[in-house]
């Protein structure tokens, strides 16, 4: 009987920590192209009393330069699209009345690109100079490791530096 009571109490306590109806305040978050990384900011509501982890993953078409050993940069060398990610941890103590704000950035792509695969040979240097983001996925986990919300967005046309106005999310 005591063991059953302990199990029931443990399950009730665990349920109160988990998020119940996590959603974004004001529709969807804002996105900003910061040059080589993507920023997403906004506010969440309906969250529980546990720690949060936000994961931002974005795909971008990049522009790069290839510099030969003599220091010249011939035009026309652009690598394949890249995917970049970033995270933000929000402790439970920053949650107020089931809400919290967030501001998560992706890391920039690796540059220079090791081995210069899009240049004439590996003795050249390949540097990414800009990123035009085409899509992003924002995942909310509470507790970390348990996904409670995923938002997938596309940017059309691809982004340019600054706030992103043309966003479609599902």
PDB file of C-alpha atoms in Angstrom:
ATOM      1  CA  UNK A   1       0.000   0.000   0.000  1.00  0.00           C
ATOM      2  CA  UNK A   2       2.807   2.427   0.914  1.00  0.00           C
ATOM      3  CA  UNK A   3       4.682   1.548  -2.278  1.00  0.00           C
ATOM      4  CA  UNK A   4       1.560   2.234  -4.406  1.00  0.00           C
ATOM      5  CA  UNK A   5       1.055   5.609  -2.676  1.00  0.00           C
ATOM      6  CA  UNK A   6       4.675   6.599  -3.324  1.00  0.00           C
ATOM      7  CA  UNK A   7       4.355   5.685  -7.007  1.00  0.00           C
ATOM      8  CA  UNK A   8       1.118   7.673  -7.393  1.00  0.00           C
ATOM      9  CA  UNK A   9       2.606  10.729  -5.632  1.00  0.00           C
ATOM     10  CA  UNK A  10       5.732  10.503  -7.804  1.00  0.00           C
ATOM     11  CA  UNK A  11       3.649  10.395 -10.991  1.00  0.00           C
ATOM     12  CA  UNK A  12       1.550  13.393  -9.910  1.00  0.00           C
ATOM     13  CA  UNK A  13       4.665  15.415  -9.084  1.00  0.00           C
ATOM     14  CA  UNK A  14       6.303  14.485 -12.377  1.00  0.00           C
ATOM     15  CA  UNK A  15       3.194  15.544 -14.295  1.00  0.00           C
ATOM     16  CA  UNK A  16       3.217  19.009 -12.695  1.00  0.00           C
ATOM     17  CA  UNK A  17       6.783  19.644 -13.869  1.00  0.00           C
ATOM     18  CA  UNK A  18       6.093  18.795 -17.528  1.00  0.00           C
ATOM     19  CA  UNK A  19       4.750  21.338 -19.988  1.00  0.00           C
ATOM     20  CA  UNK A  20       1.027  21.093 -20.603  1.00  0.00           C
ATOM     21  CA  UNK A  21       0.214  23.300 -23.618  1.00  0.00           C
ATOM     22  CA  UNK A  22       3.378  24.994 -24.786  1.00  0.00           C
ATOM     23  CA  UNK A  23       2.831  27.633 -27.461  1.00  0.00           C
ATOM     24  CA  UNK A  24       4.389  30.813 -28.803  1.00  0.00           C
ATOM     25  CA  UNK A  25       2.910  34.090 -27.689  1.00  0.00           C
ATOM     26  CA  UNK A  26       1.919  36.346 -30.605  1.00  0.00           C
ATOM     27  CA  UNK A  27       1.804  33.591 -33.255  1.00  0.00           C
ATOM     28  CA  UNK A  28       5.393  32.702 -34.025  1.00  0.00           C
ATOM     29  CA  UNK A  29       8.823  33.984 -32.995  1.00  0.00           C
ATOM     30  CA  UNK A  30      10.737  36.710 -34.792  1.00  0.00           C
ATOM     31  CA  UNK A  31      13.738  35.813 -36.943  1.00  0.00           C
ATOM     32  CA  UNK A  32      16.768  37.951 -37.786  1.00  0.00           C
ATOM     33  CA  UNK A  33      19.590  37.208 -40.214  1.00  0.00           C
ATOM     34  CA  UNK A  34      22.725  38.406 -38.412  1.00  0.00           C
ATOM     35  CA  UNK A  35      25.097  37.756 -41.328  1.00  0.00           C
ATOM     36  CA  UNK A  36      26.478  34.272 -40.759  1.00  0.00           C
ATOM     37  CA  UNK A  37      24.005  33.182 -38.077  1.00  0.00           C
ATOM     38  CA  UNK A  38      20.259  33.226 -37.488  1.00  0.00           C
ATOM     39  CA  UNK A  39      18.527  34.629 -34.403  1.00  0.00           C
ATOM     40  CA  UNK A  40      15.076  33.668 -33.146  1.00  0.00           C
ATOM     41  CA  UNK A  41      13.406  35.573 -30.327  1.00  0.00           C
ATOM     42  CA  UNK A  42       9.995  35.602 -28.744  1.00  0.00           C
ATOM     43  CA  UNK A  43       8.032  34.337 -25.799  1.00  0.00           C
ATOM     44  CA  UNK A  44       6.616  30.973 -24.770  1.00  0.00           C
ATOM     45  CA  UNK A  45       3.504  30.351 -22.704  1.00  0.00           C
ATOM     46  CA  UNK A  46       1.930  27.228 -21.231  1.00  0.00           C
ATOM     47  CA  UNK A  47       5.227  25.879 -19.945  1.00  0.00           C
ATOM     48  CA  UNK A  48       5.673  23.812 -16.819  1.00  0.00           C
ATOM     49  CA  UNK A  49       8.012  24.314 -13.882  1.00  0.00           C
ATOM     50  CA  UNK A  50      11.081  22.584 -15.320  1.00  0.00           C
ATOM     51  CA  UNK A  51      14.167  23.677 -17.197  1.00  0.00           C
ATOM     52  CA  UNK A  52      13.785  24.403 -20.935  1.00  0.00           C
ATOM     53  CA  UNK A  53      16.108  23.790 -23.857  1.00  0.00           C
ATOM     54  CA  UNK A  54      15.538  25.577 -27.176  1.00  0.00           C
ATOM     55  CA  UNK A  55      17.277  24.224 -30.279  1.00  0.00           C
ATOM     56  CA  UNK A  56      17.443  26.346 -33.435  1.00  0.00           C
ATOM     57  CA  UNK A  57      18.551  24.662 -36.657  1.00  0.00           C
ATOM     58  CA  UNK A  58      18.713  26.570 -39.957  1.00  0.00           C
ATOM     59  CA  UNK A  59      19.689  25.890 -43.562  1.00  0.00           C
ATOM     60  CA  UNK A  60      21.385  28.572 -45.655  1.00  0.00           C
ATOM     61  CA  UNK A  61      22.781  29.103 -49.112  1.00  0.00           C
ATOM     62  CA  UNK A  62      26.240  30.513 -48.581  1.00  0.00           C
ATOM     63  CA  UNK A  63      28.575  32.688 -50.595  1.00  0.00           C
ATOM     64  CA  UNK A  64      32.286  32.035 -50.323  1.00  0.00           C
ATOM     65  CA  UNK A  65      35.558  33.281 -51.647  1.00  0.00           C
ATOM     66  CA  UNK A  66      38.429  31.135 -52.814  1.00  0.00           C
ATOM     67  CA  UNK A  67      41.799  32.755 -52.295  1.00  0.00           C
ATOM     68  CA  UNK A  68      44.796  31.307 -54.102  1.00  0.00           C
ATOM     69  CA  UNK A  69      48.252  31.194 -52.494  1.00  0.00           C
ATOM     70  CA  UNK A  70      49.080  34.481 -54.272  1.00  0.00           C
ATOM     71  CA  UNK A  71      46.174  36.281 -52.540  1.00  0.00           C
ATOM     72  CA  UNK A  72      43.833  36.558 -55.551  1.00  0.00           C
ATOM     73  CA  UNK A  73      40.098  35.764 -55.315  1.00  0.00           C
ATOM     74  CA  UNK A  74      38.598  34.666 -58.645  1.00  0.00           C
ATOM     75  CA  UNK A  75      34.755  34.852 -58.668  1.00  0.00           C
ATOM     76  CA  UNK A  76      32.262  32.018 -58.968  1.00  0.00           C
ATOM     77  CA  UNK A  77      33.078  29.630 -56.127  1.00  0.00           C
ATOM     78  CA  UNK A  78      30.067  28.921 -53.905  1.00  0.00           C
ATOM     79  CA  UNK A  79      29.737  25.847 -51.697  1.00  0.00           C
ATOM     80  CA  UNK A  80      26.645  23.740 -51.137  1.00  0.00           C
ATOM     81  CA  UNK A  81      24.013  24.833 -48.601  1.00  0.00           C
ATOM     82  CA  UNK A  82      25.004  24.469 -44.952  1.00  0.00           C
ATOM     83  CA  UNK A  83      23.051  23.702 -41.797  1.00  0.00           C
ATOM     84  CA  UNK A  84      23.874  25.546 -38.578  1.00  0.00           C
ATOM     85  CA  UNK A  85      22.482  25.037 -35.073  1.00  0.00           C
ATOM     86  CA  UNK A  86      22.418  26.737 -31.702  1.00  0.00           C
ATOM     87  CA  UNK A  87      20.828  26.220 -28.311  1.00  0.00           C
ATOM     88  CA  UNK A  88      19.579  28.229 -25.369  1.00  0.00           C
ATOM     89  CA  UNK A  89      19.036  26.765 -21.906  1.00  0.00           C
ATOM     90  CA  UNK A  90      16.436  28.458 -19.721  1.00  0.00           C
ATOM     91  CA  UNK A  91      16.371  27.440 -16.051  1.00  0.00           C
ATOM     92  CA  UNK A  92      13.020  26.911 -14.361  1.00  0.00           C
ATOM     93  CA  UNK A  93      13.735  29.959 -12.171  1.00  0.00           C
ATOM     94  CA  UNK A  94      13.279  32.232 -15.244  1.00  0.00           C
ATOM     95  CA  UNK A  95       9.710  31.010 -15.797  1.00  0.00           C
ATOM     96  CA  UNK A  96       7.032  33.385 -14.502  1.00  0.00           C
ATOM     97  CA  UNK A  97       3.375  32.296 -14.462  1.00  0.00           C
ATOM     98  CA  UNK A  98       4.011  29.629 -17.118  1.00  0.00           C
ATOM     99  CA  UNK A  99       5.769  32.058 -19.498  1.00  0.00           C
ATOM    100  CA  UNK A 100       9.303  33.004 -20.468  1.00  0.00           C
ATOM    101  CA  UNK A 101      11.056  34.909 -23.215  1.00  0.00           C
ATOM    102  CA  UNK A 102      13.899  33.516 -25.325  1.00  0.00           C
ATOM    103  CA  UNK A 103      16.618  34.708 -27.695  1.00  0.00           C
ATOM    104  CA  UNK A 104      18.523  31.879 -29.376  1.00  0.00           C
ATOM    105  CA  UNK A 105      21.260  32.155 -32.039  1.00  0.00           C
ATOM    106  CA  UNK A 106      22.745  29.548 -34.335  1.00  0.00           C
ATOM    107  CA  UNK A 107      26.492  29.231 -34.515  1.00  0.00           C
ATOM    108  CA  UNK A 108      27.993  30.434 -37.775  1.00  0.00           C
ATOM    109  CA  UNK A 109      29.225  27.960 -40.380  1.00  0.00           C
ATOM    110  CA  UNK A 110      32.785  26.676 -40.150  1.00  0.00           C
ATOM    111  CA  UNK A 111      35.028  29.084 -42.024  1.00  0.00           C
ATOM    112  CA  UNK A 112      37.543  28.820 -43.515  1.00  0.00           C
ATOM    113  CA  UNK A 113      36.262  25.528 -44.865  1.00  0.00           C
ATOM    114  CA  UNK A 114      38.874  22.827 -44.165  1.00  0.00           C
ATOM    115  CA  UNK A 115      40.465  21.471 -47.338  1.00  0.00           C
ATOM    116  CA  UNK A 116      38.776  24.170 -49.523  1.00  0.00           C
ATOM    117  CA  UNK A 117      36.562  21.573 -51.306  1.00  0.00           C
ATOM    118  CA  UNK A 118      34.896  24.132 -53.612  1.00  0.00           C
ATOM    119  CA  UNK A 119      38.193  25.739 -54.702  1.00  0.00           C
ATOM    120  CA  UNK A 120      40.580  24.490 -57.409  1.00  0.00           C
ATOM    121  CA  UNK A 121      42.775  22.677 -54.857  1.00  0.00           C
ATOM    122  CA  UNK A 122      43.427  22.261 -51.136  1.00  0.00           C
ATOM    123  CA  UNK A 123      46.233  24.846 -51.158  1.00  0.00           C
ATOM    124  CA  UNK A 124      43.647  27.608 -51.608  1.00  0.00           C
ATOM    125  CA  UNK A 125      41.644  29.120 -48.729  1.00  0.00           C
ATOM    126  CA  UNK A 126      37.830  28.974 -48.838  1.00  0.00           C
ATOM    127  CA  UNK A 127      36.017  31.509 -46.612  1.00  0.00           C
ATOM    128  CA  UNK A 128      32.250  31.822 -46.219  1.00  0.00           C
ATOM    129  CA  UNK A 129      31.327  35.492 -46.496  1.00  0.00           C
ATOM    130  CA  UNK A 130      27.513  35.467 -46.248  1.00  0.00           C
ATOM    131  CA  UNK A 131      24.553  33.213 -45.603  1.00  0.00           C
ATOM    132  CA  UNK A 132      21.039  33.497 -47.055  1.00  0.00           C
ATOM    133  CA  UNK A 133      18.753  31.406 -44.832  1.00  0.00           C
ATOM    134  CA  UNK A 134      16.007  29.372 -46.505  1.00  0.00           C
ATOM    135  CA  UNK A 135      14.483  27.498 -43.545  1.00  0.00           C
ATOM    136  CA  UNK A 136      14.643  27.016 -39.794  1.00  0.00           C
ATOM    137  CA  UNK A 137      13.325  24.637 -37.163  1.00  0.00           C
ATOM    138  CA  UNK A 138      12.869  25.689 -33.550  1.00  0.00           C
ATOM    139  CA  UNK A 139      12.448  22.846 -31.055  1.00  0.00           C
ATOM    140  CA  UNK A 140      11.392  23.347 -27.425  1.00  0.00           C
ATOM    141  CA  UNK A 141      12.251  20.650 -24.906  1.00  0.00           C
ATOM    142  CA  UNK A 142      11.001  20.427 -21.324  1.00  0.00           C
ATOM    143  CA  UNK A 143      12.744  18.858 -19.577  1.00  0.00           C
ATOM    144  CA  UNK A 144      15.787  18.849 -21.879  1.00  0.00           C
ATOM    145  CA  UNK A 145      15.541  15.717 -24.010  1.00  0.00           C
ATOM    146  CA  UNK A 146      11.718  15.708 -24.142  1.00  0.00           C
ATOM    147  CA  UNK A 147      10.308  17.618 -27.133  1.00  0.00           C
ATOM    148  CA  UNK A 148       7.098  19.518 -26.352  1.00  0.00           C
ATOM    149  CA  UNK A 149       6.931  21.815 -29.393  1.00  0.00           C
ATOM    150  CA  UNK A 150       8.490  21.961 -32.866  1.00  0.00           C
ATOM    151  CA  UNK A 151       8.043  24.866 -35.276  1.00  0.00           C
ATOM    152  CA  UNK A 152       9.259  24.616 -38.888  1.00  0.00           C
ATOM    153  CA  UNK A 153       9.579  27.827 -40.900  1.00  0.00           C
ATOM    154  CA  UNK A 154      10.590  28.755 -44.442  1.00  0.00           C
ATOM    155  CA  UNK A 155      11.908  32.071 -45.680  1.00  0.00           C
ATOM    156  CA  UNK A 156      10.935  33.040 -49.207  1.00  0.00           C
ATOM    157  CA  UNK A 157      12.874  34.656 -50.723  1.00  0.00           C
ATOM    158  CA  UNK A 158      16.037  33.580 -48.867  1.00  0.00           C
ATOM    159  CA  UNK A 159      17.070  36.061 -46.206  1.00  0.00           C
ATOM    160  CA  UNK A 160      19.360  39.064 -46.377  1.00  0.00           C
ATOM    161  CA  UNK A 161      20.977  40.669 -43.323  1.00  0.00           C
ATOM    162  CA  UNK A 162      18.424  42.068 -40.882  1.00  0.00           C
ATOM    163  CA  UNK A 163      14.891  41.262 -39.672  1.00  0.00           C
ATOM    164  CA  UNK A 164      13.058  38.636 -41.718  1.00  0.00           C
ATOM    165  CA  UNK A 165       9.566  39.651 -42.820  1.00  0.00           C
ATOM    166  CA  UNK A 166       8.629  36.848 -45.211  1.00  0.00           C
ATOM    167  CA  UNK A 167       8.169  33.843 -42.871  1.00  0.00           C
ATOM    168  CA  UNK A 168       5.807  30.881 -43.241  1.00  0.00           C
ATOM    169  CA  UNK A 169       5.625  28.547 -40.224  1.00  0.00           C
ATOM    170  CA  UNK A 170       3.848  25.302 -39.447  1.00  0.00           C
TER     171      UNK A 170
END
